[in-house]
Coordinates of N, CA and C and ligand atoms in Angstrom, one line a residue:
M1 N 131.3 214.8 80.7 CA 131.4 213.5 80.2 C 130.6 212.5 81.0
H2 N 129.8 211.7 80.4 CA 129.0 210.7 81.1 C 129.9 209.6 81.6
K3 N 129.6 209.1 82.9 CA 130.3 208.0 83.4 C 129.3 206.9 83.8
K4 N 129.6 205.7 83.3 CA 128.8 204.5 83.6 C 129.7 203.5 84.3
G5 N 129.2 202.6 85.1 CA 130.0 201.6 85.7 C 129.8 200.3 84.9
F6 N 130.9 199.8 84.3 CA 130.9 198.6 83.5 C 131.4 197.4 84.3
I7 N 130.5 196.5 84.6 CA 130.9 195.4 85.5 C 130.9 194.0 84.7
F8 N 132.0 193.4 84.8 CA 132.2 192.1 84.0 C 132.2 190.9 84.9
D9 N 131.5 189.9 84.6 CA 131.6 188.6 85.2 C 133.0 188.0 84.6
L10 N 133.5 187.0 85.2 CA 134.8 186.4 84.7 C 134.6 185.2 83.9
D11 N 134.2 184.1 84.6 CA 134.1 182.8 83.9 C 133.0 182.8 82.8
G12 N 133.3 182.6 81.6 CA 132.3 182.6 80.5 C 132.1 184.0 79.9
V13 N 132.7 185.0 80.4 CA 132.6 186.4 79.8 C 134.0 186.8 79.4
I14 N 135.0 186.7 80.3 CA 136.4 187.2 80.0 C 137.2 186.0 79.6
V15 N 137.1 184.9 80.3 CA 137.8 183.6 79.9 C 136.9 182.5 80.0
D16 N 137.2 181.3 79.4 CA 136.4 180.2 79.5 C 137.0 179.2 80.5
T17 N 136.8 179.4 81.8 CA 137.4 178.5 82.8 C 136.5 177.4 83.1
A18 N 135.2 177.4 82.5 CA 134.2 176.4 82.8 C 134.8 175.0 82.5
K19 N 135.7 175.0 81.4 CA 136.2 173.7 81.0 C 137.2 173.1 82.1
Y20 N 137.9 174.0 82.8 CA 138.8 173.5 83.9 C 138.0 173.1 85.1
H21 N 136.9 173.9 85.4 CA 136.0 173.5 86.5 C 135.5 172.1 86.2
F22 N 135.1 171.9 84.9 CA 134.5 170.6 84.6 C 135.5 169.5 84.8
L23 N 136.7 169.6 84.4 CA 137.7 168.6 84.5 C 137.9 168.3 86.0
A24 N 138.0 169.4 86.8 CA 138.3 169.2 88.3 C 137.1 168.5 89.0
W25 N 135.9 169.0 88.6 CA 134.7 168.4 89.3 C 134.5 167.0 88.8
K26 N 134.8 166.7 87.5 CA 134.6 165.3 87.0 C 135.5 164.3 87.7
K27 N 136.8 164.8 88.0 CA 137.7 163.9 88.7 C 137.2 163.6 90.1
L28 N 136.7 164.7 90.8 CA 136.1 164.5 92.1 C 134.9 163.6 92.1
A29 N 134.0 163.8 91.1 CA 132.8 163.0 91.0 C 133.2 161.5 90.8
S30 N 134.1 161.3 89.9 CA 134.5 159.9 89.7 C 135.1 159.2 90.9
S31 N 135.8 160.0 91.7 CA 136.4 159.4 93.0 C 135.3 159.0 93.9
L32 N 134.1 159.5 93.7 CA 132.9 159.2 94.6 C 131.9 158.3 93.8
D33 N 132.4 157.8 92.7 CA 131.5 157.0 91.8 C 130.2 157.7 91.4
I34 N 130.4 159.0 91.1 CA 129.2 159.8 90.6 C 129.5 160.1 89.2
D35 N 128.5 159.9 88.3 CA 128.6 160.2 86.9 C 128.3 161.7 86.8
F36 N 129.2 162.5 86.2 CA 129.0 163.9 86.1 C 129.1 164.3 84.6
T37 N 128.1 164.9 84.1 CA 128.0 165.2 82.7 C 128.3 166.7 82.4
E38 N 128.5 167.0 81.1 CA 128.7 168.4 80.7 C 127.5 169.2 80.9
E39 N 126.3 168.6 80.8 CA 125.0 169.3 81.0 C 124.9 169.7 82.4
E40 N 125.3 168.8 83.3 CA 125.3 169.2 84.7 C 126.3 170.3 85.0
N41 N 127.4 170.3 84.4 CA 128.4 171.3 84.5 C 127.9 172.7 84.2
E42 N 127.0 172.7 83.1 CA 126.3 173.9 82.7 C 125.6 174.6 83.8
Q43 N 125.0 173.7 84.6 CA 124.2 174.2 85.8 C 125.0 174.7 86.9
L44 N 126.3 174.6 86.8 CA 127.2 175.1 87.9 C 127.8 176.4 87.5
K45 N 127.5 176.9 86.3 CA 128.0 178.2 85.9 C 127.5 179.3 86.8
G46 N 128.4 180.1 87.3 CA 128.1 181.2 88.2 C 127.7 180.8 89.6
V47 N 127.7 179.5 89.9 CA 127.3 179.0 91.2 C 128.6 178.9 92.0
S48 N 128.5 179.2 93.3 CA 129.7 179.1 94.2 C 130.2 177.7 94.4
R49 N 131.5 177.6 94.8 CA 132.2 176.3 95.0 C 131.4 175.4 95.9
V50 N 131.0 176.0 97.1 CA 130.2 175.2 98.1 C 129.0 174.6 97.5
R51 N 128.2 175.5 96.9 CA 126.9 175.1 96.3 C 127.1 174.1 95.1
S52 N 128.2 174.3 94.4 CA 128.5 173.3 93.3 C 128.7 171.9 93.8
L53 N 129.5 171.8 94.9 CA 129.7 170.5 95.5 C 128.4 169.9 96.1
E54 N 127.6 170.7 96.7 CA 126.3 170.3 97.2 C 125.5 169.7 96.1
K55 N 125.5 170.4 95.0 CA 124.6 169.9 93.9 C 125.1 168.6 93.3
I56 N 126.5 168.5 93.2 CA 127.0 167.2 92.6 C 126.7 166.0 93.6
L57 N 126.8 166.3 94.9 CA 126.5 165.2 95.8 C 125.0 164.8 95.8
S58 N 124.2 165.8 95.6 CA 122.7 165.5 95.5 C 122.4 164.8 94.2
W59 N 123.0 165.2 93.1 CA 122.8 164.4 91.9 C 123.2 163.0 92.0
G60 N 124.3 162.7 92.8 CA 124.8 161.4 93.0 C 124.2 160.7 94.2
N61 N 123.2 161.3 94.8 CA 122.6 160.8 96.0 C 123.6 160.4 97.1
K62 N 124.6 161.2 97.3 CA 125.6 160.9 98.3 C 125.5 161.9 99.5
T63 N 125.7 161.4 100.7 CA 125.9 162.2 101.9 C 127.3 162.0 102.5
I64 N 128.0 163.0 102.8 CA 129.3 162.8 103.4 C 129.5 163.7 104.6
S65 N 130.5 163.4 105.4 CA 130.8 164.2 106.6 C 131.3 165.6 106.3
E66 N 131.2 166.5 107.3 CA 131.6 167.9 107.1 C 133.1 167.9 106.7
D67 N 133.9 167.1 107.4 CA 135.4 167.0 107.2 C 135.7 166.6 105.7
K68 N 135.0 165.6 105.3 CA 135.2 165.0 103.9 C 134.8 166.1 102.9
F69 N 133.7 166.9 103.2 CA 133.3 167.9 102.3 C 134.4 169.0 102.2
K70 N 134.9 169.3 103.3 CA 136.0 170.4 103.3 C 137.2 169.9 102.5
K71 N 137.6 168.6 102.7 CA 138.7 168.0 102.0 C 138.5 168.0 100.5
L72 N 137.2 167.6 100.1 CA 136.9 167.5 98.7 C 137.0 168.9 98.0
M73 N 136.5 169.9 98.7 CA 136.5 171.3 98.2 C 138.0 171.7 98.0
S74 N 138.8 171.4 99.0 CA 140.2 171.8 98.8 C 140.9 171.0 97.7
D75 N 140.7 169.7 97.6 CA 141.3 168.9 96.5 C 140.8 169.4 95.2
K76 N 139.5 169.7 95.1 CA 139.0 170.2 93.8 C 139.7 171.5 93.4
N77 N 139.9 172.4 94.4 CA 140.5 173.7 94.1 C 141.9 173.5 93.7
E78 N 142.6 172.6 94.4 CA 144.1 172.4 94.0 C 144.2 171.9 92.6
D79 N 143.3 171.0 92.2 CA 143.3 170.5 90.9 C 143.0 171.6 89.9
Y80 N 142.0 172.4 90.2 CA 141.6 173.5 89.3 C 142.7 174.5 89.1
L81 N 143.4 174.8 90.3 CA 144.5 175.7 90.2 C 145.7 175.2 89.3
S82 N 145.8 173.9 89.2 CA 146.9 173.4 88.4 C 146.6 173.7 86.9
Y83 N 145.3 173.8 86.5 CA 145.0 174.2 85.2 C 145.2 175.7 85.0
I84 N 144.8 176.5 86.0 CA 144.9 177.9 85.9 C 146.3 178.4 85.8
A85 N 147.2 177.6 86.5 CA 148.6 178.0 86.4 C 149.2 178.0 85.0
K86 N 148.5 177.2 84.1 CA 149.0 177.2 82.7 C 148.4 178.2 81.8
M87 N 147.5 179.0 82.3 CA 146.7 179.9 81.5 C 147.6 181.1 81.0
D88 N 147.3 181.6 79.8 CA 148.0 182.9 79.4 C 147.0 183.7 78.6
E89 N 147.5 184.8 78.0 CA 146.6 185.7 77.3 C 145.8 185.1 76.2
S90 N 146.3 184.0 75.6 CA 145.7 183.3 74.5 C 144.3 182.8 74.9
E91 N 144.0 182.7 76.2 CA 142.7 182.2 76.6 C 141.6 183.3 76.9
I92 N 142.0 184.6 76.6 CA 141.0 185.6 76.7 C 140.0 185.5 75.6
L93 N 138.7 185.6 75.9 CA 137.7 185.4 74.9 C 137.7 186.5 73.8
P94 N 137.3 186.2 72.6 CA 137.5 187.2 71.5 C 136.9 188.6 71.8
D95 N 137.7 189.6 71.4 CA 137.3 191.0 71.5 C 137.2 191.6 72.9
V96 N 137.5 190.8 74.0 CA 137.4 191.3 75.3 C 138.4 192.5 75.5
P97 N 139.7 192.3 75.2 CA 140.6 193.4 75.3 C 140.2 194.7 74.6
K98 N 139.6 194.5 73.4 CA 139.2 195.6 72.5 C 138.1 196.4 73.3
I99 N 137.1 195.7 73.8 CA 136.0 196.4 74.6 C 136.6 197.1 75.8
L100 N 137.4 196.4 76.6 CA 138.0 197.0 77.8 C 138.8 198.3 77.4
D101 N 139.6 198.2 76.3 CA 140.4 199.4 75.9 C 139.5 200.5 75.5
Y102 N 138.4 200.2 74.8 CA 137.5 201.3 74.3 C 136.9 202.0 75.6
L103 N 136.5 201.2 76.6 CA 135.9 201.8 77.8 C 137.0 202.7 78.5
I104 N 138.2 202.2 78.5 CA 139.3 202.9 79.2 C 139.6 204.2 78.5
V105 N 139.7 204.2 77.2 CA 139.9 205.4 76.4 C 138.8 206.4 76.6
N106 N 137.6 205.9 76.8 CA 136.5 206.8 77.1 C 136.2 207.1 78.6
S107 N 137.2 206.8 79.4 CA 137.2 207.1 80.8 C 136.1 206.5 81.6
Q108 N 135.7 205.3 81.2 CA 134.6 204.6 81.9 C 135.1 203.7 83.0
P109 N 134.6 203.7 84.2 CA 135.1 202.9 85.3 C 134.7 201.4 85.0
I110 N 135.6 200.5 85.3 CA 135.4 199.1 85.0 C 135.7 198.2 86.3
A111 N 134.7 197.3 86.5 CA 134.9 196.4 87.7 C 134.7 195.0 87.3
L112 N 135.2 194.1 88.1 CA 135.0 192.6 87.9 C 134.0 192.2 89.0
G113 N 133.0 191.4 88.6 CA 132.0 190.9 89.6 C 131.8 189.4 89.4
S114 N 132.7 188.7 90.1 CA 132.7 187.2 89.9 C 132.5 186.4 91.1
A115 N 131.9 185.2 91.0 CA 131.7 184.3 92.1 C 133.0 183.6 92.5
S116 N 134.0 183.6 91.6 CA 135.2 182.8 91.9 C 136.1 183.4 92.9
K117 N 136.6 182.5 93.8 CA 137.6 183.0 94.8 C 139.0 183.0 94.2
N118 N 139.1 182.6 92.9 CA 140.3 182.6 92.2 C 140.4 183.7 91.2
A119 N 139.5 184.6 91.2 CA 139.4 185.6 90.1 C 140.7 186.4 90.0
R120 N 141.3 186.8 91.1 CA 142.4 187.7 91.0 C 143.6 187.0 90.3
I121 N 143.8 185.7 90.7 CA 144.9 184.9 90.1 C 144.7 184.8 88.6
I122 N 143.4 184.5 88.2 CA 143.1 184.3 86.8 C 143.4 185.6 86.0
L123 N 142.9 186.7 86.5 CA 143.2 188.0 85.8 C 144.7 188.3 85.7
E124 N 145.4 187.9 86.7 CA 146.9 188.1 86.6 C 147.5 187.2 85.5
R125 N 147.0 185.9 85.5 CA 147.5 185.0 84.5 C 147.3 185.5 83.1
V126 N 146.2 186.1 82.8 CA 145.9 186.5 81.5 C 146.2 188.0 81.3
D127 N 146.9 188.6 82.3 CA 147.4 189.9 82.2 C 146.4 191.0 81.9
L128 N 145.2 190.9 82.6 CA 144.2 191.9 82.4 C 143.9 192.6 83.7
K129 N 144.5 192.2 84.8 CA 144.2 192.8 86.1 C 144.3 194.3 86.1
K130 N 145.3 194.8 85.5 CA 145.6 196.3 85.5 C 144.4 197.1 84.8
K131 N 143.6 196.4 84.0 CA 142.5 197.2 83.3 C 141.3 197.4 84.2
F132 N 141.3 196.8 85.4 CA 140.1 196.9 86.3 C 140.3 198.0 87.4
D133 N 139.3 198.8 87.6 CA 139.4 199.8 88.7 C 139.0 199.2 90.0
A134 N 138.2 198.1 89.9 CA 137.8 197.4 91.2 C 137.6 196.0 90.9
I135 N 137.9 195.1 91.9 CA 137.6 193.7 91.7 C 136.8 193.2 92.9
V136 N 135.7 192.6 92.6 CA 134.9 192.0 93.6 C 134.7 190.5 93.2
D137 N 135.1 189.6 94.2 CA 135.0 188.2 93.8 C 134.4 187.4 95.0
G138 N 134.5 186.1 94.9 CA 133.9 185.2 95.9 C 134.4 185.4 97.3
N139 N 135.6 186.0 97.4 CA 136.1 186.3 98.8 C 135.4 187.5 99.4
D140 N 134.8 188.3 98.6 CA 134.2 189.6 99.2 C 132.7 189.6 99.5
V141 N 132.1 188.5 99.1 CA 130.6 188.4 99.3 C 130.2 187.4 100.3
S142 N 129.0 187.7 100.9 CA 128.4 186.7 101.8 C 127.3 186.0 101.1
K143 N 126.7 186.6 100.1 CA 125.6 185.9 99.4 C 125.9 185.7 97.9
A144 N 125.7 184.5 97.4 CA 126.1 184.2 96.0 C 125.0 184.7 95.1
K145 N 125.4 184.9 93.8 CA 124.4 185.2 92.7 C 123.4 184.0 92.8
P146 N 122.1 184.2 92.6 CA 121.4 185.4 92.1 C 121.3 186.6 93.0
D147 N 121.8 186.5 94.2 CA 121.8 187.7 95.1 C 122.6 188.8 94.4
P148 N 122.1 190.1 94.4 CA 122.9 191.1 93.7 C 124.1 191.7 94.5
E149 N 124.4 191.1 95.6 CA 125.5 191.7 96.5 C 126.8 192.0 95.7
V150 N 127.2 191.0 94.9 CA 128.5 191.1 94.3 C 128.5 192.4 93.4
F151 N 127.4 192.6 92.6 CA 127.4 193.8 91.7 C 127.2 195.1 92.5
L152 N 126.4 195.0 93.6 CA 126.2 196.2 94.4 C 127.5 196.7 95.0
I153 N 128.3 195.8 95.5 CA 129.6 196.1 96.1 C 130.5 196.8 95.0
A154 N 130.4 196.2 93.8 CA 131.3 196.7 92.7 C 130.8 198.1 92.3
A155 N 129.5 198.4 92.3 CA 129.0 199.7 92.0 C 129.5 200.7 93.1
K156 N 129.5 200.3 94.3 CA 129.9 201.1 95.4 C 131.4 201.5 95.3
L157 N 132.2 200.5 95.0 CA 133.7 200.7 94.8 C 133.9 201.6 93.6
L158 N 133.1 201.5 92.6 CA 133.3 202.4 91.4 C 132.7 203.8 91.7
D159 N 131.9 203.9 92.7 CA 131.2 205.1 93.1 C 130.2 205.5 92.0
I160 N 129.5 204.6 91.5 CA 128.5 204.8 90.4 C 127.2 204.2 90.9
E161 N 126.1 204.9 90.7 CA 124.8 204.4 91.2 C 124.4 203.1 90.4
P162 N 123.8 202.1 91.1 CA 123.4 200.9 90.4 C 122.7 201.1 89.1
K163 N 121.8 202.1 89.0 CA 121.0 202.3 87.8 C 121.9 202.8 86.6
N164 N 123.1 203.2 86.9 CA 124.1 203.6 85.9 C 125.1 202.6 85.7
C165 N 124.9 201.3 86.1 CA 125.8 200.3 85.9 C 125.3 199.3 84.8
I166 N 126.3 198.7 84.1 CA 126.0 197.8 83.1 C 126.7 196.5 83.4
V167 N 126.0 195.4 83.4 CA 126.7 194.1 83.8 C 126.7 193.1 82.6
F168 N 127.9 192.6 82.3 CA 128.0 191.5 81.3 C 128.1 190.2 82.0
E169 N 127.2 189.3 81.7 CA 127.1 188.0 82.4 C 126.7 186.8 81.4
D170 N 127.3 185.7 81.7 CA 126.9 184.5 80.9 C 126.0 183.5 81.6
S171 N 125.7 183.7 82.9 CA 124.9 182.8 83.7 C 123.5 183.3 84.0
V172 N 122.6 182.4 84.1 CA 121.2 182.7 84.4 C 121.2 183.5 85.8
A173 N 121.9 182.9 86.8 CA 121.9 183.5 88.1 C 122.5 184.9 88.1
G174 N 123.5 185.1 87.2 CA 124.2 186.4 87.1 C 123.3 187.5 86.5
V175 N 122.6 187.1 85.5 CA 121.7 188.1 84.8 C 120.6 188.4 85.8
T176 N 120.1 187.4 86.6 CA 119.0 187.7 87.6 C 119.6 188.7 88.6
A177 N 120.8 188.4 89.0 CA 121.5 189.3 90.1 C 121.6 190.7 89.5
A178 N 122.0 190.9 88.3 CA 122.1 192.3 87.7 C 120.7 192.9 87.6
N179 N 119.7 192.2 87.2 CA 118.4 192.8 87.1 C 117.9 193.2 88.5
T180 N 118.1 192.3 89.5 CA 117.7 192.6 90.9 C 118.4 193.8 91.4
A181 N 119.6 194.0 91.0 CA 120.4 195.2 91.4 C 120.0 196.5 90.7
N182 N 119.0 196.3 89.8 CA 118.5 197.5 89.0 C 119.5 198.0 88.1
M183 N 120.4 197.1 87.5 CA 121.4 197.5 86.6 C 121.0 197.0 85.2
I184 N 121.6 197.5 84.2 CA 121.4 197.0 82.8 C 122.1 195.7 82.6
S185 N 121.4 194.7 82.2 CA 122.0 193.3 82.1 C 122.3 193.0 80.6
I186 N 123.5 192.6 80.4 CA 123.9 192.2 79.0 C 124.3 190.7 79.1
G187 N 123.5 189.9 78.5 CA 123.8 188.4 78.5 C 124.7 188.1 77.4
I188 N 125.8 187.3 77.7 CA 126.7 186.9 76.7 C 126.5 185.4 76.6
G189 N 125.9 185.0 75.5 CA 125.6 183.5 75.3 C 124.4 183.4 74.5
S190 N 123.6 182.4 74.8 CA 122.4 182.1 74.0 C 121.1 182.7 74.5
E191 N 120.3 183.0 73.6 CA 119.0 183.7 73.9 C 118.1 182.7 74.7
D192 N 118.2 181.4 74.4 CA 117.4 180.4 75.1 C 117.6 180.4 76.6
V193 N 118.9 180.6 76.9 CA 119.2 180.6 78.4 C 119.1 181.9 79.0
L194 N 119.4 183.0 78.3 CA 119.6 184.3 78.9 C 118.5 185.3 78.5
G195 N 117.3 184.8 78.2 CA 116.2 185.6 77.7 C 115.8 186.7 78.6
H196 N 116.1 186.6 79.9 CA 115.7 187.6 80.9 C 116.7 188.8 80.9
A197 N 117.8 188.8 80.1 CA 118.7 189.9 80.0 C 118.1 191.1 79.2
D198 N 118.6 192.3 79.5 CA 118.1 193.5 78.7 C 118.6 193.4 77.2
Y199 N 119.8 192.9 77.1 CA 120.4 192.7 75.7 C 121.1 191.4 75.7
I200 N 121.1 190.7 74.6 CA 121.9 189.4 74.5 C 122.8 189.4 73.3
F201 N 124.0 189.0 73.5 CA 125.0 188.9 72.4 C 125.6 187.5 72.5
K202 N 125.9 186.9 71.3 CA 126.6 185.6 71.3 C 127.9 185.7 72.0
D203 N 128.7 186.8 71.6 CA 130.0 187.0 72.3 C 130.3 188.5 72.0
F204 N 131.5 188.9 72.4 CA 131.9 190.3 72.3 C 132.1 190.8 70.9
T205 N 132.4 189.9 70.0 CA 132.6 190.3 68.6 C 131.3 190.9 68.0
E206 N 130.2 190.6 68.7 CA 128.9 191.2 68.2 C 128.6 192.6 68.8
I207 N 129.4 193.0 69.7 CA 129.2 194.3 70.3 C 130.0 195.4 69.7
S208 N 129.3 196.4 69.1 CA 129.9 197.5 68.4 C 130.3 198.6 69.3
E209 N 131.2 199.5 68.8 CA 131.6 200.7 69.5 C 130.4 201.6 69.6
E210 N 129.5 201.6 68.6 CA 128.3 202.5 68.6 C 127.4 202.1 69.8
F211 N 127.3 200.7 70.0 CA 126.4 200.2 71.1 C 127.0 200.7 72.4
L212 N 128.3 200.5 72.6 CA 128.9 201.0 73.8 C 128.7 202.5 74.1
Q213 N 128.9 203.2 73.0 CA 128.7 204.7 73.1 C 127.3 205.0 73.5
K214 N 126.3 204.3 73.0 CA 124.9 204.5 73.4 C 124.7 204.2 74.9
L215 N 125.4 203.1 75.4 CA 125.2 202.8 76.8 C 125.9 203.9 77.6
I216 N 127.0 204.4 77.2 CA 127.6 205.5 77.9 C 126.8 206.8 78.0
N217 N 126.1 207.1 76.9 CA 125.4 208.4 76.7 C 124.0 208.3 77.3
N218 N 123.4 207.1 77.4 CA 122.0 207.0 77.8 C 121.8 207.4 79.3
Ligands
B16_301 P1 135.9 179.1 92.5 P2 132.0 183.5 87.6 C1 132.1 181.2 88.8 O1 132.8 182.2 88.2 C2 132.1 179.9 87.9 O2 131.2 180.2 86.8 C3 131.5 178.8 88.7 O3 131.4 177.6 87.9 C4 132.4 178.5 89.9 O4 131.9 177.4 90.7 C5 132.5 179.8 90.8 O5 132.9 180.9 90.0 C6 133.4 179.6 92.0 O6 134.7 179.5 91.5 O7 135.8 177.7 92.8 O8 137.1 179.5 91.6 O9 135.8 180.0 93.7 O10 131.3 183.1 86.4 O11 131.1 184.1 88.6 O12 133.2 184.4 87.2
MG302 MG1 130.2 183.4 84.5

């Protein structure tokens, strides 16, 4: 039986937590008199928490002390976690459980490869944690996407060579990370943004079992 490593990003692929990041960053930006738009939020997808705050401060032309930076990071996360606490299975994106179950039935190893330090809590909230053989998140990496580190660690934990891994990603940086890792990249989202992915689908409802079977066999 062929075994491939299937690696999933979290935010924008399994659940849509970008809306909660937006609410939390927006509140923080307002407290600093910075106008923060949904378009700017788009640019924070797949970007680490530290880098996100750096970007918001630079958009608002603000400089702050290191202590204030740390305080804002922790306030933002507390606020974000208050939204996460209310999440349940209804927030899983369409057909994600179906795809995961198909891979499990076909004995394919599955990993999470996310920039979020809250990934484990989120997977628990939506009751999907048990479906993953390995979880690599923002706590496990020293270099953020587009660096391939997160996916290379996931491949190692699954004991599958990078060239036999398939990554599902919604962010530009994440697709670049998968390509750099020499993995097959599957963009979930729009072609305008994810044109550099090997395959692009609007969402998982567009991915057939035949397609998954081909990925497994190739
Ligand atoms: P946290 P992903 C990313 O998740 C989000 O897309 C990004 O907006 C966020 O800043 C980052 O996680 C860090 O999240 O503050 O929870 O550590 O798409 O890589 O699953
Ligand atoms: Mg994402």
